[in-house]
Each structure stands twice: as structure tokens, then as C-alpha cells.
Amino acid sequence: MGVPLSTYCYQPRLSSEEEELTGRINKLAVDYGRYGYRRITALLQMEGWKVNHKRVERIWRSEGLKVPQRQPKRRRLWFNDGSCIRLRPEYPDHVWSYDFVQHYTHDGRKFRILTILDEYTRQSLAIDVERRLNRESVLDRLTDLFIRRGVPEYIRSDNGSEFTAKVVRRWLTAVGVKTLYITPGSPWENGYIESFNGKLRDELLNREIFDTLLEAKILIKRWRDEYNHIRPHSSLGYRPPAPEAMMTTEIGKNLTKSEIFSAI
């Protein structure tokens, strides 16, 4: 056939750097099982590797690693005049959102998770894990956050009884927070927190067996720290949310402890 023997018998040899990079990609793929090659690329670049996503994708596919399926496109919500229904966050502490997630320990007992998110920075402000969480739990957590971080202009939620209770609405009004309740049965209107809860479930809850509530608290706290400080976020240019929150100027208003407690 006229093919040189050296070409026919050629065996590619990986450089030591390529082997080390491949090993590191495999290690990150094991540690972060639900990340795709783009987030792995961002993690490698944060570690000092001089690689682009095309090189990582080539190694990713040659190693037979998982490539997450593309998510279907969704329509936006619009009024007849063309304006968008959902209020868009414009700076840190402009709009917070919160929601509940339900899960179970290995013995079949239910526990609840309260998640609170800053929609602009995508930072997870708090994740509370208890067997029972109610409106008092919501007020306790918000009080702590308002004292330590400041008071947002808006807070977005569904129409759960813990969020629409009169005592919660009166207290939020007293401290100057406007409430944004989504249309019943329309979780896509609360897209930021729903997306966050989806990541929590996909990357942790669906992968772990929690024997006790204490184990769930520890692992969820560890995941939150990883989400805020390590996990590259595509909407932030593949940077983690917490550094983004620290880099931006704080615009939210602050109240003293006495003002917040007097409003309860």
C-alpha cells in the first residue's frame, strides 16, 4: 500500500505533562462527578494549569468521561407590552430568594432544608438543615443574616405557608424588605433558587446516603463551602460566587440589631 513501516507501527507517546494533566482531570472528575469539562477547565486554570477547554475536552472524551446532556431551552415570561415579569437583580443584596428542599435519611425519616441565595452574586447565604423548619425558623435565619450582612431590597419566594404567614410579612415590611411572591404553580418564576436547589440535589443529595441528620448537616455545609469558594459558575465567567460577592461594592442598606429585633 506504500505506507512507511514507521508510520504504520507508530505508537503515540504522551509527555510527562500530558500524563500528569490526564491524571489530574480524572481526579477532578471523580471529586466533582457532576461537572462537565468546562468547569473542570476552570478548576485547572485556578490551579495554574495553562490549558484551554478544547484540550481538556479532547482528554475528557478520550478517557471516556461523562459529558452532561444539554438542558432544553425555556421560554421567558412576558407581559403583553413586552416587559419581563421577573425583577432582575442589579447589584448585591438587591434581590434574595429562598425556598425549601425535602430529603430523607437512610431510615426513611424526612428532613427539610432551607436555602437562601443572593440572586446577583449567586452566593449561598445560608443552608439550614433540620427535621422540622417553620416560619419561626425562617425568621430566626433572616434575623441573623440581616444583622451580619445587611437587609436586601426584595426577597423572592413561592407561596408556601412559611413565607406567606402574616407574622413573616409584617416583620419584613417593618424592616423595609419588599416581598416578591411567584405565581402559584410556576416555579420557573423563581429560577435562581430553583437552579441552586437543582445543583444541590444533583451534586450532593442524589449521590449520598445520609445515615443521620448530623451527617447530612456536615456534608451539606461542606458542599455549600465548596459551592461558594471553589465551584466555577458559568454566569460569573467560571468564577466561584463568594469571591464575586467580595469584589463588588456593598450597596444594600444596614440596620442595627435593635432596629431588627424591635420589628419582630
Coordinates of N, CA, C and O in Angstrom, one line a residue, residues 152-241:
P152 N -31.7 43.2 52.4 CA -31.9 43.3 50.9 C -33.2 44.2 50.6 O -34.0 44.5 51.5
E153 N -33.3 44.6 49.4 CA -34.4 45.4 49.0 C -35.7 44.5 48.8 O -36.8 44.9 49.1
Y154 N -35.4 43.4 48.2 CA -36.5 42.4 47.8 C -36.1 41.0 48.3 O -34.9 40.7 48.3
I155 N -37.1 40.2 48.5 CA -36.9 38.8 48.8 C -38.0 38.0 48.0 O -39.2 38.4 48.1
R156 N -37.6 37.0 47.3 CA -38.5 36.3 46.4 C -38.7 34.9 46.9 O -37.8 34.3 47.4
S157 N -39.9 34.4 46.8 CA -40.3 33.1 47.3 C -41.5 32.6 46.6 O -42.2 33.3 45.9
D158 N -41.8 31.3 46.9 CA -43.1 30.8 46.4 C -44.2 31.1 47.5 O -43.9 31.9 48.4
N159 N -45.3 30.5 47.4 CA -46.4 30.8 48.3 C -46.6 29.8 49.4 O -47.7 29.6 49.9
G160 N -45.5 29.2 49.8 CA -45.5 28.3 51.0 C -46.0 29.1 52.2 O -45.7 30.3 52.4
S161 N -46.6 28.3 53.1 CA -47.2 29.0 54.3 C -46.1 29.6 55.2 O -46.3 30.6 55.9
E162 N -44.9 29.0 55.2 CA -43.8 29.6 56.0 C -43.4 31.0 55.5 O -42.9 31.8 56.3
F163 N -43.6 31.3 54.2 CA -43.2 32.6 53.6 C -44.3 33.6 53.6 O -44.1 34.8 53.6
T164 N -45.6 33.1 53.5 CA -46.7 34.0 53.4 C -47.4 34.2 54.7 O -48.4 35.0 54.7
A165 N -46.9 33.7 55.8 CA -47.5 33.9 57.1 C -47.5 35.4 57.4 O -46.6 36.1 57.1
K166 N -48.6 35.8 58.1 CA -48.8 37.2 58.4 C -47.6 37.7 59.2 O -47.1 38.8 59.0
V167 N -47.1 36.9 60.2 CA -46.0 37.4 61.1 C -44.8 37.6 60.3 O -44.0 38.6 60.5
V168 N -44.5 36.8 59.2 CA -43.3 37.0 58.4 C -43.5 38.2 57.5 O -42.6 39.0 57.4
R169 N -44.7 38.4 56.9 CA -44.9 39.6 56.1 C -44.8 40.9 56.8 O -44.3 41.9 56.4
R170 N -45.4 40.9 58.0 CA -45.4 42.1 58.8 C -43.9 42.4 59.2 O -43.5 43.6 59.2
W171 N -43.2 41.4 59.6 CA -41.8 41.6 60.0 C -40.9 42.2 58.9 O -40.2 43.1 59.0
L172 N -41.1 41.6 57.7 CA -40.3 42.0 56.5 C -40.7 43.4 56.1 O -39.8 44.3 55.8
T173 N -42.0 43.8 56.2 CA -42.4 45.2 56.0 C -41.8 46.1 57.0 O -41.4 47.2 56.6
A174 N -41.8 45.7 58.2 CA -41.2 46.6 59.3 C -39.7 46.9 59.1 O -39.3 48.0 59.4
V175 N -39.0 45.9 58.6 CA -37.5 46.2 58.4 C -37.3 46.7 57.0 O -36.1 47.0 56.6
G176 N -38.3 46.9 56.1 CA -38.2 47.6 54.9 C -37.8 46.7 53.7 O -37.3 47.2 52.7
V177 N -38.2 45.4 53.8 CA -38.0 44.5 52.7 C -39.3 44.2 51.9 O -40.3 43.9 52.5
K178 N -39.2 44.4 50.6 CA -40.4 44.2 49.8 C -40.4 42.7 49.4 O -39.4 42.1 49.0
T179 N -41.6 42.1 49.4 CA -41.7 40.7 49.1 C -42.2 40.5 47.6 O -43.0 41.3 47.1
L180 N -41.6 39.5 47.0 CA -42.0 39.1 45.6 C -42.5 37.6 45.7 O -41.6 36.7 45.8
Y181 N -43.8 37.4 45.5 CA -44.3 36.1 45.5 C -44.6 35.6 44.1 O -45.2 36.4 43.3
I182 N -44.1 34.5 43.7 CA -44.3 34.0 42.4 C -45.8 33.5 42.2 O -46.5 33.3 43.2
T183 N -46.2 33.4 40.9 CA -47.5 32.8 40.7 C -47.6 31.4 41.1 O -46.7 30.6 40.9
P184 N -48.6 31.0 41.8 CA -48.8 29.6 42.3 C -48.6 28.6 41.1 O -49.2 28.8 40.1
G185 N -47.8 27.6 41.4 CA -47.6 26.5 40.4 C -46.7 27.0 39.3 O -46.7 26.3 38.2
S186 N -45.9 28.0 39.5 CA -45.0 28.5 38.5 C -43.5 28.6 39.0 O -43.0 29.7 39.2
P187 N -42.9 27.5 39.4 CA -41.5 27.5 40.0 C -40.5 28.2 39.1 O -39.5 28.7 39.6
W188 N -40.7 28.2 37.8 CA -39.7 28.9 36.9 C -39.6 30.4 37.1 O -38.7 31.0 36.7
E189 N -40.6 31.0 37.8 CA -40.5 32.4 38.1 C -39.5 32.7 39.2 O -39.2 33.8 39.5
N190 N -39.2 31.6 39.9 CA -38.2 31.7 41.0 C -36.9 30.9 40.5 O -36.4 30.1 41.3
G191 N -36.5 31.2 39.3 CA -35.5 30.4 38.7 C -34.1 30.3 39.4 O -33.5 29.3 39.3
Y192 N -33.7 31.4 40.0 CA -32.3 31.4 40.6 C -32.3 30.3 41.7 O -31.3 29.5 41.8
I193 N -33.2 30.4 42.6 CA -33.2 29.4 43.8 C -33.5 28.0 43.3 O -33.0 27.0 43.8
E194 N -34.4 27.9 42.3 CA -34.7 26.6 41.8 C -33.5 25.9 41.1 O -33.2 24.7 41.2
S195 N -32.7 26.8 40.4 CA -31.5 26.3 39.8 C -30.5 25.8 40.9 O -29.8 24.8 40.8
F196 N -30.4 26.7 41.9 CA -29.5 26.3 43.0 C -29.9 25.0 43.7 O -29.0 24.1 44.0
N197 N -31.2 24.9 44.0 CA -31.7 23.7 44.6 C -31.4 22.4 43.7 O -31.2 21.3 44.2
G198 N -31.5 22.6 42.4 CA -31.3 21.6 41.5 C -29.8 21.1 41.5 O -29.5 19.9 41.5
K199 N -28.9 22.1 41.6 CA -27.5 21.7 41.8 C -27.2 21.0 43.1 O -26.5 20.0 43.1
L200 N -27.8 21.5 44.2 CA -27.7 20.8 45.5 C -28.2 19.4 45.4 O -27.5 18.4 45.9
R201 N -29.3 19.1 44.8 CA -29.8 17.8 44.7 C -29.0 16.9 43.7 O -28.7 15.8 44.0
D202 N -28.6 17.5 42.6 CA -27.9 16.7 41.6 C -26.4 16.4 42.1 O -26.0 15.2 41.8
E203 N -25.8 17.3 42.7 CA -24.4 17.2 43.0 C -24.1 16.5 44.4 O -23.0 16.1 44.7
L204 N -25.2 16.5 45.3 CA -25.0 16.0 46.6 C -26.1 15.1 47.0 O -25.8 13.9 47.3
L205 N -27.3 15.6 47.1 CA -28.4 14.8 47.7 C -28.6 13.4 47.0 O -28.8 12.4 47.6
N206 N -28.5 13.4 45.7 CA -28.7 12.2 44.9 C -27.5 11.3 44.9 O -27.6 10.2 44.4
R207 N -26.4 11.8 45.4 CA -25.2 11.0 45.4 C -24.8 10.4 46.8 O -23.9 9.6 46.8
E208 N -25.4 10.9 47.8 CA -25.1 10.5 49.2 C -26.2 9.7 49.9 O -27.4 10.0 49.7
I209 N -25.8 8.8 50.8 CA -26.7 8.2 51.7 C -26.5 8.7 53.1 O -25.4 8.6 53.6
F210 N -27.5 9.4 53.6 CA -27.3 10.1 54.9 C -27.8 9.1 56.0 O -29.0 8.9 56.1
D211 N -26.9 8.6 56.8 CA -27.4 7.7 57.9 C -28.0 8.5 59.0 O -28.9 8.0 59.7
T212 N -27.5 9.7 59.3 CA -28.1 10.5 60.4 C -28.3 11.9 59.9 O -27.7 12.4 58.9
L213 N -29.0 12.7 60.7 CA -29.2 14.1 60.4 C -27.9 14.9 60.5 O -27.6 15.8 59.8
L214 N -27.1 14.5 61.5 CA -25.8 15.2 61.7 C -24.9 15.0 60.5 O -24.2 16.0 60.1
E215 N -24.9 13.8 59.9 CA -24.1 13.6 58.7 C -24.6 14.5 57.6 O -23.8 15.0 56.9
A216 N -25.9 14.6 57.5 CA -26.5 15.4 56.4 C -26.0 16.9 56.6 O -25.7 17.6 55.6
K217 N -26.1 17.4 57.8 CA -25.7 18.8 58.1 C -24.2 19.0 57.7 O -23.9 20.0 57.1
I218 N -23.4 18.1 58.1 CA -21.9 18.2 57.8 C -21.6 18.2 56.3 O -20.9 19.1 55.8
L219 N -22.2 17.3 55.6 CA -21.9 17.2 54.2 C -22.6 18.3 53.4 O -22.0 18.8 52.4
I220 N -23.7 18.8 53.8 CA -24.4 19.9 53.1 C -23.6 21.2 53.4 O -23.4 22.0 52.5
K221 N -23.1 21.4 54.6 CA -22.2 22.5 54.9 C -21.0 22.5 54.1 O -20.5 23.5 53.5
R222 N -20.4 21.3 53.9 CA -19.2 21.2 53.1 C -19.5 21.5 51.7 O -18.7 22.2 51.0
W223 N -20.6 21.0 51.2 CA -21.0 21.3 49.8 C -21.2 22.8 49.6 O -20.8 23.4 48.6
R224 N -21.8 23.5 50.6 CA -22.1 24.9 50.5 C -20.8 25.7 50.4 O -20.6 26.6 49.6
D225 N -19.8 25.3 51.3 CA -18.5 26.0 51.2 C -17.8 25.8 49.9 O -17.2 26.7 49.3
E226 N -17.9 24.6 49.3 CA -17.4 24.3 48.0 C -18.1 25.1 46.9 O -17.4 25.7 46.0
Y227 N -19.4 25.2 47.0 CA -20.2 26.0 46.0 C -19.8 27.4 46.1 O -19.6 28.1 45.0
N228 N -19.6 28.0 47.2 CA -19.3 29.4 47.3 C -17.9 29.8 47.0 O -17.6 30.9 46.4
H229 N -16.9 28.9 47.3 CA -15.5 29.3 47.2 C -14.7 28.5 46.1 O -13.6 28.9 45.8
I230 N -15.2 27.4 45.6 CA -14.5 26.6 44.7 C -15.2 26.4 43.3 O -14.6 26.6 42.3
R231 N -16.5 26.1 43.4 CA -17.2 25.7 42.2 C -17.3 26.8 41.2 O -17.9 27.9 41.4
P232 N -16.8 26.7 40.0 CA -16.9 27.7 38.9 C -18.3 27.9 38.5 O -19.0 26.9 38.2
H233 N -18.8 29.1 38.4 CA -20.2 29.4 38.0 C -20.1 30.0 36.6 O -19.5 31.0 36.4
S234 N -20.9 29.4 35.7 CA -20.8 29.8 34.3 C -21.3 31.2 34.1 O -20.7 32.0 33.3
S235 N -22.3 31.7 34.8 CA -22.8 33.1 34.7 C -21.8 34.1 35.3 O -22.0 35.3 35.0
L236 N -20.8 33.7 36.0 CA -19.9 34.6 36.6 C -18.5 34.5 35.9 O -17.5 34.8 36.5
G237 N -18.5 34.0 34.7 CA -17.2 33.8 34.0 C -16.4 32.7 34.5 O -15.2 32.8 34.5
Y238 N -17.1 31.7 35.0 CA -16.4 30.5 35.6 C -15.6 30.9 36.8 O -14.5 30.4 37.0
R239 N -16.1 31.8 37.6 CA -15.5 32.1 38.9 C -16.5 31.7 40.0 O -17.7 31.6 39.8
P240 N -16.0 31.3 41.2 CA -17.0 30.9 42.2 C -17.7 32.2 42.8 O -17.2 33.3 42.7
P241 N -18.9 32.0 43.3 CA -19.8 33.1 43.7 C -19.2 34.0 44.9 O -19.3 35.2 44.8

